[in-house]
Amino acid sequence: MHILITGGLGFIGRAISRRLLAEGGHHLTIVDMLSPQVHAEGETYPDITGHDAVTFVQADIAEPGVLRAALAEKADAVIHLAAETGTGQSMYEIERYYRTNVTGTAILLEEIVKTPELRPECLLLASSRSIYGEGAYVKAGEEADAQAQRFYPAARTVADMDAGRFDFAAPDGTQLVPVATRESDPADPRSLYAASKLAQEQMCRIACESVGIRFHGLRLQNVYGPGQSLKNPYTGILSIFTNILRQEGQIDIFEDGEESRDFVFVEDVARAFQTALTLGEDAPDAMNVGLGKAYTVSEMVALLEAKMGRPNSSKISGRFRPGDIRHNYADVARMEQHLGFTPEVDLPEGLSRTVDWALEQPVEEDRSEKATQELAGFLKRG
């Protein structure tokens, strides 16, 4: 296949590109701007860009003509990964996020729609679990009841979180507990980043349906693993925390540490995209890609401290960020059914591999507190 990959030298893009090159028989056209927020100056990834089966274009997908040129040699498939990522940063770098995520996607789709002879057979989008917002909950004690009423709580108020009230209750006062979020659960973005990812998904679905292109949005959970940027303070919680411990710093665990996430290893994500390229027409257009299991932030930090030999290097501060969700983990039934895919790497093993890789990399300045203060400053009320 000839495959166009936008963002193909990003963290997830490199894993996908390497997997497809190892499979053999494909030609890849990769478009990536090599954002300095993520990539070190001069970083080129010669194992990918120097490969005979790769055409690399260093460019911004939102610049006029870039994607038209990239599509000039007909692609059988497009994997659309290029995006600005980071929940907190999106709340004030709004134009930047929407220029790449929404305008860049609009340009891609317009080129595809307007040029019938260059249309791919399928388009795969890296969507996000963030589109669900808080996801789904049931009343405590009803977790095993498949017919239990599902609740979708409104965003937590600043007043509640200031008072340390981080969890949710049903209208009758019963405690709510999270359950796996299904693709059929409603979208409820809580950040500008999440809203941009939902817009991407809706745009791609509508445009692809209109011209008969197979479309699948893979709703990724918290992706981590070797190769994730250690210099980007806006996304990648495990990488950020690893960087802090390398410098003998202390990890500040927000809220009460019981907030939870579904951590999925990057190689498992790459395998999901590889498999999705060959899905049939009857496959659903939206699929969760995750481990299907929740770990609290405190559990993840404990694993990290043990791996790095830094016990008691964290504190629970009670601080919080507007736009953050409390819980979310994926119902992976669709993924298992249609991709025939079960993640191979659980968090303890994946975290260990990630730390082993990180310890071989240059130490980066910890910018996480600066990023937190930026968000607080921009969103200060009154």
PDB file of C-alpha atoms in Angstrom, residues 86-192:
ATOM      1  CA  GLY A  86      -2.336  18.752  25.655  1.00  0.00           C
ATOM      2  CA  THR A  87      -5.505  19.366  27.628  1.00  0.00           C
ATOM      3  CA  GLY A  88      -4.225  22.249  29.752  1.00  0.00           C
ATOM      4  CA  GLN A  89      -2.354  24.125  27.028  1.00  0.00           C
ATOM      5  CA  SER A  90      -5.377  23.977  24.736  1.00  0.00           C
ATOM      6  CA  MET A  91      -7.349  26.098  27.202  1.00  0.00           C
ATOM      7  CA  TYR A  92      -5.334  29.215  26.302  1.00  0.00           C
ATOM      8  CA  GLU A  93      -3.414  28.361  23.088  1.00  0.00           C
ATOM      9  CA  ILE A  94      -6.799  28.066  21.393  1.00  0.00           C
ATOM     10  CA  GLU A  95      -6.017  29.446  17.937  1.00  0.00           C
ATOM     11  CA  ARG A  96      -2.896  27.282  17.668  1.00  0.00           C
ATOM     12  CA  TYR A  97      -4.761  24.100  18.553  1.00  0.00           C
ATOM     13  CA  TYR A  98      -7.639  24.813  16.203  1.00  0.00           C
ATOM     14  CA  ARG A  99      -5.369  25.830  13.333  1.00  0.00           C
ATOM     15  CA  THR A 100      -3.682  22.415  13.334  1.00  0.00           C
ATOM     16  CA  ASN A 101      -6.441  20.155  14.590  1.00  0.00           C
ATOM     17  CA  VAL A 102      -9.481  21.630  12.864  1.00  0.00           C
ATOM     18  CA  THR A 103      -8.208  23.751   9.963  1.00  0.00           C
ATOM     19  CA  GLY A 104      -5.512  21.190   9.109  1.00  0.00           C
ATOM     20  CA  THR A 105      -8.141  18.444   9.025  1.00  0.00           C
ATOM     21  CA  ALA A 106     -10.448  20.621   6.905  1.00  0.00           C
ATOM     22  CA  ILE A 107      -7.674  21.182   4.372  1.00  0.00           C
ATOM     23  CA  LEU A 108      -6.958  17.445   4.196  1.00  0.00           C
ATOM     24  CA  LEU A 109     -10.615  16.592   3.653  1.00  0.00           C
ATOM     25  CA  GLU A 110     -11.143  19.332   1.077  1.00  0.00           C
ATOM     26  CA  GLU A 111      -8.214  18.085  -0.994  1.00  0.00           C
ATOM     27  CA  ILE A 112      -9.593  14.541  -0.840  1.00  0.00           C
ATOM     28  CA  VAL A 113     -13.154  15.547  -1.722  1.00  0.00           C
ATOM     29  CA  LYS A 114     -12.170  17.893  -4.572  1.00  0.00           C
ATOM     30  CA  THR A 115      -9.788  15.457  -6.261  1.00  0.00           C
ATOM     31  CA  PRO A 116     -11.662  12.200  -6.987  1.00  0.00           C
ATOM     32  CA  GLU A 117      -8.758  10.559  -8.794  1.00  0.00           C
ATOM     33  CA  LEU A 118      -6.580  10.884  -5.667  1.00  0.00           C
ATOM     34  CA  ARG A 119      -9.054   9.685  -3.059  1.00  0.00           C
ATOM     35  CA  PRO A 120      -7.752   6.978  -0.704  1.00  0.00           C
ATOM     36  CA  GLU A 121      -9.707   3.834   0.025  1.00  0.00           C
ATOM     37  CA  CYS A 122      -9.696   4.551   3.756  1.00  0.00           C
ATOM     38  CA  LEU A 123      -8.863   7.240   6.283  1.00  0.00           C
ATOM     39  CA  LEU A 124      -7.834   6.430   9.845  1.00  0.00           C
ATOM     40  CA  LEU A 125      -7.955   9.186  12.468  1.00  0.00           C
ATOM     41  CA  ALA A 126      -6.195   9.303  15.815  1.00  0.00           C
ATOM     42  CA  SER A 127      -9.191  10.385  17.871  1.00  0.00           C
ATOM     43  CA  SER A 128      -9.162  10.640  21.657  1.00  0.00           C
ATOM     44  CA  ARG A 129     -10.844   9.330  24.780  1.00  0.00           C
ATOM     45  CA  SER A 130     -11.041  12.992  25.832  1.00  0.00           C
ATOM     46  CA  ILE A 131     -14.141  13.480  23.689  1.00  0.00           C
ATOM     47  CA  TYR A 132     -16.179  11.563  26.295  1.00  0.00           C
ATOM     48  CA  GLY A 133     -15.390  13.999  29.092  1.00  0.00           C
ATOM     49  CA  GLU A 134     -16.055  12.169  32.324  1.00  0.00           C
ATOM     50  CA  GLY A 135     -17.429   9.124  30.593  1.00  0.00           C
ATOM     51  CA  ALA A 136     -19.896   6.753  32.239  1.00  0.00           C
ATOM     52  CA  TYR A 137     -20.814   6.066  35.866  1.00  0.00           C
ATOM     53  CA  VAL A 138     -23.271   3.874  37.767  1.00  0.00           C
ATOM     54  CA  LYS A 139     -24.398   3.884  41.367  1.00  0.00           C
ATOM     55  CA  ALA A 140     -22.004   2.221  43.807  1.00  0.00           C
ATOM     56  CA  GLY A 141     -22.801  -1.485  44.088  1.00  0.00           C
ATOM     57  CA  GLU A 142     -24.226  -1.727  40.555  1.00  0.00           C
ATOM     58  CA  GLU A 143     -20.929  -2.067  38.684  1.00  0.00           C
ATOM     59  CA  ALA A 144     -21.628  -5.681  37.668  1.00  0.00           C
ATOM     60  CA  ASP A 145     -25.174  -4.964  36.440  1.00  0.00           C
ATOM     61  CA  ALA A 146     -25.081  -4.553  32.651  1.00  0.00           C
ATOM     62  CA  GLN A 147     -28.566  -3.006  32.782  1.00  0.00           C
ATOM     63  CA  ALA A 148     -27.767  -0.456  35.489  1.00  0.00           C
ATOM     64  CA  GLN A 149     -28.671   3.138  34.773  1.00  0.00           C
ATOM     65  CA  ARG A 150     -25.664   5.012  33.388  1.00  0.00           C
ATOM     66  CA  PHE A 151     -24.902   8.543  34.528  1.00  0.00           C
ATOM     67  CA  TYR A 152     -22.850  11.204  32.742  1.00  0.00           C
ATOM     68  CA  PRO A 153     -21.940  13.828  35.336  1.00  0.00           C
ATOM     69  CA  ALA A 154     -21.594  17.505  34.570  1.00  0.00           C
ATOM     70  CA  ALA A 155     -18.173  19.106  34.915  1.00  0.00           C
ATOM     71  CA  ARG A 156     -16.938  19.532  38.465  1.00  0.00           C
ATOM     72  CA  THR A 157     -17.159  23.058  39.779  1.00  0.00           C
ATOM     73  CA  VAL A 158     -14.153  25.011  40.981  1.00  0.00           C
ATOM     74  CA  ALA A 159     -15.913  25.491  44.340  1.00  0.00           C
ATOM     75  CA  ASP A 160     -16.308  21.735  44.810  1.00  0.00           C
ATOM     76  CA  MET A 161     -12.704  20.991  43.904  1.00  0.00           C
ATOM     77  CA  ASP A 162     -11.429  23.833  46.097  1.00  0.00           C
ATOM     78  CA  ALA A 163     -13.267  22.078  48.934  1.00  0.00           C
ATOM     79  CA  GLY A 164     -11.710  18.699  48.068  1.00  0.00           C
ATOM     80  CA  ARG A 165     -14.928  17.271  46.643  1.00  0.00           C
ATOM     81  CA  PHE A 166     -13.635  15.445  43.594  1.00  0.00           C
ATOM     82  CA  ASP A 167     -16.111  12.587  43.171  1.00  0.00           C
ATOM     83  CA  PHE A 168     -19.686  12.489  41.905  1.00  0.00           C
ATOM     84  CA  ALA A 169     -23.054  11.564  43.363  1.00  0.00           C
ATOM     85  CA  ALA A 170     -26.373  10.658  41.769  1.00  0.00           C
ATOM     86  CA  PRO A 171     -29.305  13.054  42.188  1.00  0.00           C
ATOM     87  CA  ASP A 172     -30.463  10.979  45.173  1.00  0.00           C
ATOM     88  CA  GLY A 173     -27.063  11.351  46.846  1.00  0.00           C
ATOM     89  CA  THR A 174     -25.779   7.821  46.106  1.00  0.00           C
ATOM     90  CA  GLN A 175     -22.074   7.687  45.308  1.00  0.00           C
ATOM     91  CA  LEU A 176     -21.274   7.187  41.627  1.00  0.00           C
ATOM     92  CA  VAL A 177     -18.426   4.947  40.457  1.00  0.00           C
ATOM     93  CA  PRO A 178     -16.867   4.824  36.975  1.00  0.00           C
ATOM     94  CA  VAL A 179     -17.526   2.029  34.497  1.00  0.00           C
ATOM     95  CA  ALA A 180     -15.950   1.373  31.118  1.00  0.00           C
ATOM     96  CA  THR A 181     -16.922   3.993  28.548  1.00  0.00           C
ATOM     97  CA  ARG A 182     -18.605   2.655  25.425  1.00  0.00           C
ATOM     98  CA  GLU A 183     -18.438   4.213  21.968  1.00  0.00           C
ATOM     99  CA  SER A 184     -22.217   4.694  22.189  1.00  0.00           C
ATOM    100  CA  ASP A 185     -21.903   6.871  25.300  1.00  0.00           C
ATOM    101  CA  PRO A 186     -22.414  10.579  24.581  1.00  0.00           C
ATOM    102  CA  ALA A 187     -19.556  12.902  23.740  1.00  0.00           C
ATOM    103  CA  ASP A 188     -19.026  15.674  26.286  1.00  0.00           C
ATOM    104  CA  PRO A 189     -15.678  17.440  25.753  1.00  0.00           C
ATOM    105  CA  ARG A 190     -14.280  19.261  28.810  1.00  0.00           C
ATOM    106  CA  SER A 191     -11.287  20.984  27.172  1.00  0.00           C
ATOM    107  CA  LEU A 192     -10.608  22.853  23.939  1.00  0.00           C
TER     108      LEU A 192
END
